[in-house]
CSV table of C-alpha atoms in Angstrom, one decimal:
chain,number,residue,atom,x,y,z
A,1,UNK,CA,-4.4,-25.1,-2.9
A,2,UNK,CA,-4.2,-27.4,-6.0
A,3,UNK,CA,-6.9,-26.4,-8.7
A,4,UNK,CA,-8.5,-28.7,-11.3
A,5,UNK,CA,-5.9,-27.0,-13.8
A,6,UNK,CA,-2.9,-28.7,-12.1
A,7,UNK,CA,-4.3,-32.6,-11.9
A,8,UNK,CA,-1.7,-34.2,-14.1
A,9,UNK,CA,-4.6,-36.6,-16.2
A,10,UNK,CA,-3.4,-39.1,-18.0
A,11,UNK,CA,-1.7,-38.3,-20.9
A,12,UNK,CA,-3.3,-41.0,-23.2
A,13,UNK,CA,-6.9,-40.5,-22.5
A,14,UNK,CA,-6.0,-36.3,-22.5
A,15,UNK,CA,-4.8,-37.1,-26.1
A,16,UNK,CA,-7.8,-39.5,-27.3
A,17,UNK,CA,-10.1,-36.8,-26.3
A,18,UNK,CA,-8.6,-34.1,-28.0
A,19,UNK,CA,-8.8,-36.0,-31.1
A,20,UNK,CA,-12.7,-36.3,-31.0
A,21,UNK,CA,-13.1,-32.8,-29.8
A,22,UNK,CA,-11.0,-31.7,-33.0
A,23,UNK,CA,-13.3,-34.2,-34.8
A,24,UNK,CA,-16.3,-32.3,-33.5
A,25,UNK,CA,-15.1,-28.9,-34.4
A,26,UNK,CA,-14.7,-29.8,-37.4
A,27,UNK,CA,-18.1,-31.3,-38.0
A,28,UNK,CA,-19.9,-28.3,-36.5
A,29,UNK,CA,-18.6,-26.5,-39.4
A,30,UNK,CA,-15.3,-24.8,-37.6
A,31,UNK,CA,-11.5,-24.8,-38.2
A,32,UNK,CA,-9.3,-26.5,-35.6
A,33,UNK,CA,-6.2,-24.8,-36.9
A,34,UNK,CA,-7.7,-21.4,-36.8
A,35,UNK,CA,-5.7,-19.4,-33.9
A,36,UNK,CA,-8.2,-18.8,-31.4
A,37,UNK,CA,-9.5,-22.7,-31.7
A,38,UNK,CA,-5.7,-24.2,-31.5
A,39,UNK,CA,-5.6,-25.4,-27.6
A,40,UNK,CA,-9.6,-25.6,-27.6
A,41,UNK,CA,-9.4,-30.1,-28.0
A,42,UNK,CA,-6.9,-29.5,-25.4
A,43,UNK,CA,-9.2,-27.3,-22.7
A,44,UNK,CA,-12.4,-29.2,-23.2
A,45,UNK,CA,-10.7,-32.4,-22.8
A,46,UNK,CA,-9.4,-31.5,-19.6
A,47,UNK,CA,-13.0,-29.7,-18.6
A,48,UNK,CA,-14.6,-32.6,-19.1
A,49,UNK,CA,-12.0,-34.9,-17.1
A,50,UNK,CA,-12.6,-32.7,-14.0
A,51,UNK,CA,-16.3,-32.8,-14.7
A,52,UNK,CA,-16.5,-36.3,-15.0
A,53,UNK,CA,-13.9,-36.6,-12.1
A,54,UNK,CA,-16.4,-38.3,-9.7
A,55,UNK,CA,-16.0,-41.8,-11.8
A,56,UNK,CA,-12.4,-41.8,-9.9
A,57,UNK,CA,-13.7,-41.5,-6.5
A,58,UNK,CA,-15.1,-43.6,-3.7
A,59,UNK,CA,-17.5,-41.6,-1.8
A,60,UNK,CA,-18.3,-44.7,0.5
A,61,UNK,CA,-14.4,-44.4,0.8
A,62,UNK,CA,-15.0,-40.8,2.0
A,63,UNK,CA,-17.2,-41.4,4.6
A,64,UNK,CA,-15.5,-44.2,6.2
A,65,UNK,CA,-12.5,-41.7,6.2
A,66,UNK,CA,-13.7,-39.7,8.7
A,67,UNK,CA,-16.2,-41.8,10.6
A,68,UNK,CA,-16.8,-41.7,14.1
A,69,UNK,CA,-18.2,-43.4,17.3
A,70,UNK,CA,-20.6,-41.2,19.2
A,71,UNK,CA,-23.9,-41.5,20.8
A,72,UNK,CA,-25.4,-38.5,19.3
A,73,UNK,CA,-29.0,-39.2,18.2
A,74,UNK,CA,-30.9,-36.3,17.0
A,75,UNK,CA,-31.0,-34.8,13.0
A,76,UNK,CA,-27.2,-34.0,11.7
A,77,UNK,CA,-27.8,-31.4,8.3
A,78,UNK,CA,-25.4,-30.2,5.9
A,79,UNK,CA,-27.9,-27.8,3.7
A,80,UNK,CA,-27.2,-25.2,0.8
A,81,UNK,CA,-24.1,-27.6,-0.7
A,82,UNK,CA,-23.6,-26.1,-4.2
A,83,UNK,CA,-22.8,-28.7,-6.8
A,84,UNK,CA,-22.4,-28.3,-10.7
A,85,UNK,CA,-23.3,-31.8,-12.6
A,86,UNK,CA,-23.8,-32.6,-16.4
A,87,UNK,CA,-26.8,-34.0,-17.8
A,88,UNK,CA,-26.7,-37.4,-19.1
A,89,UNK,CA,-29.2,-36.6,-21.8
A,90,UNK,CA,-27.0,-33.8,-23.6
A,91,UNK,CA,-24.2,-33.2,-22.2
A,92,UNK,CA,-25.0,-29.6,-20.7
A,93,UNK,CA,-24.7,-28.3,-16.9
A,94,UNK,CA,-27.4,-28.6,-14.4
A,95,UNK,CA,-26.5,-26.9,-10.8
A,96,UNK,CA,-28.0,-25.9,-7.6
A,97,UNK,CA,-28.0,-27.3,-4.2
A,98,UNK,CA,-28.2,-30.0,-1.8
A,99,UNK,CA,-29.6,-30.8,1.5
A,100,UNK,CA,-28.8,-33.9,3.4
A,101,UNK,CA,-30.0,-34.8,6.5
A,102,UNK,CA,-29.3,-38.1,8.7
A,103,UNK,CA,-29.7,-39.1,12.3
A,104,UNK,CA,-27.2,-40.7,13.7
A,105,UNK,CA,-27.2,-44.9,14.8
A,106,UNK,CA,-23.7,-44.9,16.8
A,107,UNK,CA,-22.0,-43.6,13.9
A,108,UNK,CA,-21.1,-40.4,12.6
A,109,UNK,CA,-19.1,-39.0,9.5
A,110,UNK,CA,-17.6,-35.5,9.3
A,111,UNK,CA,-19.3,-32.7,7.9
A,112,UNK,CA,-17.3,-32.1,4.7
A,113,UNK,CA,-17.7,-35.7,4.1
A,114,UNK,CA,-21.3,-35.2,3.4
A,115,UNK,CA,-20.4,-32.3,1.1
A,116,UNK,CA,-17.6,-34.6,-0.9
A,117,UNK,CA,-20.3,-37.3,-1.6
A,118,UNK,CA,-22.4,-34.8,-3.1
A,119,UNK,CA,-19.4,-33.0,-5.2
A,120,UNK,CA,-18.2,-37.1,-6.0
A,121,UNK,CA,-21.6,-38.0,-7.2
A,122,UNK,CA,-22.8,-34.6,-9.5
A,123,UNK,CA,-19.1,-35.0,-10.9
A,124,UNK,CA,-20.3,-37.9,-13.5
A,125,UNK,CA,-22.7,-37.9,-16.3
A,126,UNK,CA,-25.7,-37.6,-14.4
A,127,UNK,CA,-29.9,-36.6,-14.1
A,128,UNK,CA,-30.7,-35.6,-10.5
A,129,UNK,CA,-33.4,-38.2,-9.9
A,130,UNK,CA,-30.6,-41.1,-9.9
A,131,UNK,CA,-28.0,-39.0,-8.1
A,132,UNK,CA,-30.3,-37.9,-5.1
A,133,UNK,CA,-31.0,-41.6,-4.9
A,134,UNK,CA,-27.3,-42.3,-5.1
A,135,UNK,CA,-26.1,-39.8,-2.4
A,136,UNK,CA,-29.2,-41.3,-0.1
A,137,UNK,CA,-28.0,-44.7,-0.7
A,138,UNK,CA,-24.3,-43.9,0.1
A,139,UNK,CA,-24.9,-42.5,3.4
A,140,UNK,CA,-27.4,-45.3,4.4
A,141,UNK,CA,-25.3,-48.1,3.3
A,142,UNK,CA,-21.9,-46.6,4.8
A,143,UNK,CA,-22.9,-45.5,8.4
A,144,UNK,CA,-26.5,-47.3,8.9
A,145,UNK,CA,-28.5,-44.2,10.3
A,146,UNK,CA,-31.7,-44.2,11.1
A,147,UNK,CA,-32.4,-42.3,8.4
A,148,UNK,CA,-31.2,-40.4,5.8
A,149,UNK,CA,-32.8,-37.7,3.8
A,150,UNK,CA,-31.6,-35.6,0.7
A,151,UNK,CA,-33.1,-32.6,-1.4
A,152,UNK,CA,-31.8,-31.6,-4.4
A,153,UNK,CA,-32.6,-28.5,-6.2
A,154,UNK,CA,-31.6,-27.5,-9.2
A,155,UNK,CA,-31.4,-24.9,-12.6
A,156,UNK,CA,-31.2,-27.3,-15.8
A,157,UNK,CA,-29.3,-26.0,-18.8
A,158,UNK,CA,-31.0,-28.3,-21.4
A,159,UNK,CA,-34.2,-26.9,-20.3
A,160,UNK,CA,-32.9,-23.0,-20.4
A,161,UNK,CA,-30.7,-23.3,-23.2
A,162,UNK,CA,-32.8,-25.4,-25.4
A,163,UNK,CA,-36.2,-27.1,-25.6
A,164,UNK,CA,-38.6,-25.2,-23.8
A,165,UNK,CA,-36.0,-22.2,-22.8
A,166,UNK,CA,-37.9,-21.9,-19.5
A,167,UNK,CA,-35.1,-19.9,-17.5
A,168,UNK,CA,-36.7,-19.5,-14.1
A,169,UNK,CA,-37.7,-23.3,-13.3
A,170,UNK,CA,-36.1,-25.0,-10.5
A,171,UNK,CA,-36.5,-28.7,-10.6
A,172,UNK,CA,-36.5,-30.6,-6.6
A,173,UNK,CA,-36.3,-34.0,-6.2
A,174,UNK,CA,-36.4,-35.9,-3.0
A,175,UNK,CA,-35.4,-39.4,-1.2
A,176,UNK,CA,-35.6,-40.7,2.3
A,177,UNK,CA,-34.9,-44.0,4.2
A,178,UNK,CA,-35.7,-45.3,8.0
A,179,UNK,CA,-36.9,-42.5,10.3
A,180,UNK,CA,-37.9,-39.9,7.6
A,181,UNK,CA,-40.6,-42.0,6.3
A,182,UNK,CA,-42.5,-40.2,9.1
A,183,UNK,CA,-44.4,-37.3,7.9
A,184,UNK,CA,-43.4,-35.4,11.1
A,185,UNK,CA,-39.6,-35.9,10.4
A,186,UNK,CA,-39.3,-35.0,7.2
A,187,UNK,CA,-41.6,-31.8,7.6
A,188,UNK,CA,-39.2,-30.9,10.5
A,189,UNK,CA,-36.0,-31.2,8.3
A,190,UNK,CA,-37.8,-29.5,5.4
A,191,UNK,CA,-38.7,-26.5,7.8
A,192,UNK,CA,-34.9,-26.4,8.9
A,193,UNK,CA,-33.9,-26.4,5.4
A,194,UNK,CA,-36.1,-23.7,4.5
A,195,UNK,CA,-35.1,-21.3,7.6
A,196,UNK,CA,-32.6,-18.2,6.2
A,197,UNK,CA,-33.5,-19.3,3.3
């Protein structure tokens, strides 16, 4: 299996981001020539390549991959998909999971699919408002459901690390389109969602 280490990024941008991040240490008051800090430009420049590694990738591109003609017609979930994202506003992690729901219009997508648009969309600078909107639009605008629904909850960083240093908060945000607009939908896919929980 290929890990994020062995994804050959381009050499140029590897080498314009290890200039700033040796810019950086120096600002903050460090050496960059000090042993231990020597390949550090060189790491976070690659970290933050993979972390932003969603700005590469189609997710509508994804779906239509692996999509699929069938007459199924009841609630399709993929719940408890773990995702890692970086918040827009400084820079730090924000992680938890997602819950997607749609019901199915002639058209069907396969299951990992659901789980690559969510790992395509928390890989970019991100707050989780916009990206549960952006994983709810995908799915709706790529296989026309009659509804889609996503939950997204999630441990913020910024607010653990600094500002408030609340560590125990969970932030959940919520979108929905077509058939979930119904109270009686959406309470039934929150209940599923909630089950072995």
């Amino acid at each position: 299996m290929m890990t994020t280490d062995m994804i050959n990024w381009p050499e140029e941008k590897v080498q314009k981001l290890m200039g700033h991040y040796r810019e950086i240490l120096s600002l903050l008051g460090e050496d960059p020539e000090r042993e231990g800090l020597l390949k550090t430009p060189e790491r976070v420049a690659k970290a933050m390549l993979t972390l932003t590694r969603g700005y590469e990738m189609d997710p509508k591109a994804v779906l239509n991959a692996a999509k699929f003609q069938e007459e199924y017609s009841q609630m399709v979930i993929v719940k408890d998909i773990d995702f890692f994202s970086l918040c827009e506003h400084h820079m730090l992690p924000f992680y938890g999971k997602a819950h997607v729901a749609y019901i199915p219009n002639g058209y069907i997508t396969g299951l990992s699919k659901i789980a690559r648009v969510v790992d395509i969309f928390s890989h970019r600078l991100q707050v989780q408002e916009r990206m549960t909107l952006q994983i709810k639009e995908c799915i709706q605008e790529t296989l026309n459901p009659l509804g889609v629904m996503v939950v997204v909850e999630a441990k913020h960083m910024c607010m653990q690390m600094r500002g408030v240093e609340k560590q125990n908060s969970i932030t959940t945000t919520s979108d929905f389109t077509g058939a979930f607009n119904q109270a009686k939908t959406r309470e039934e896919f929150m209940n599923l969602i909630r089950n072995n929980h």
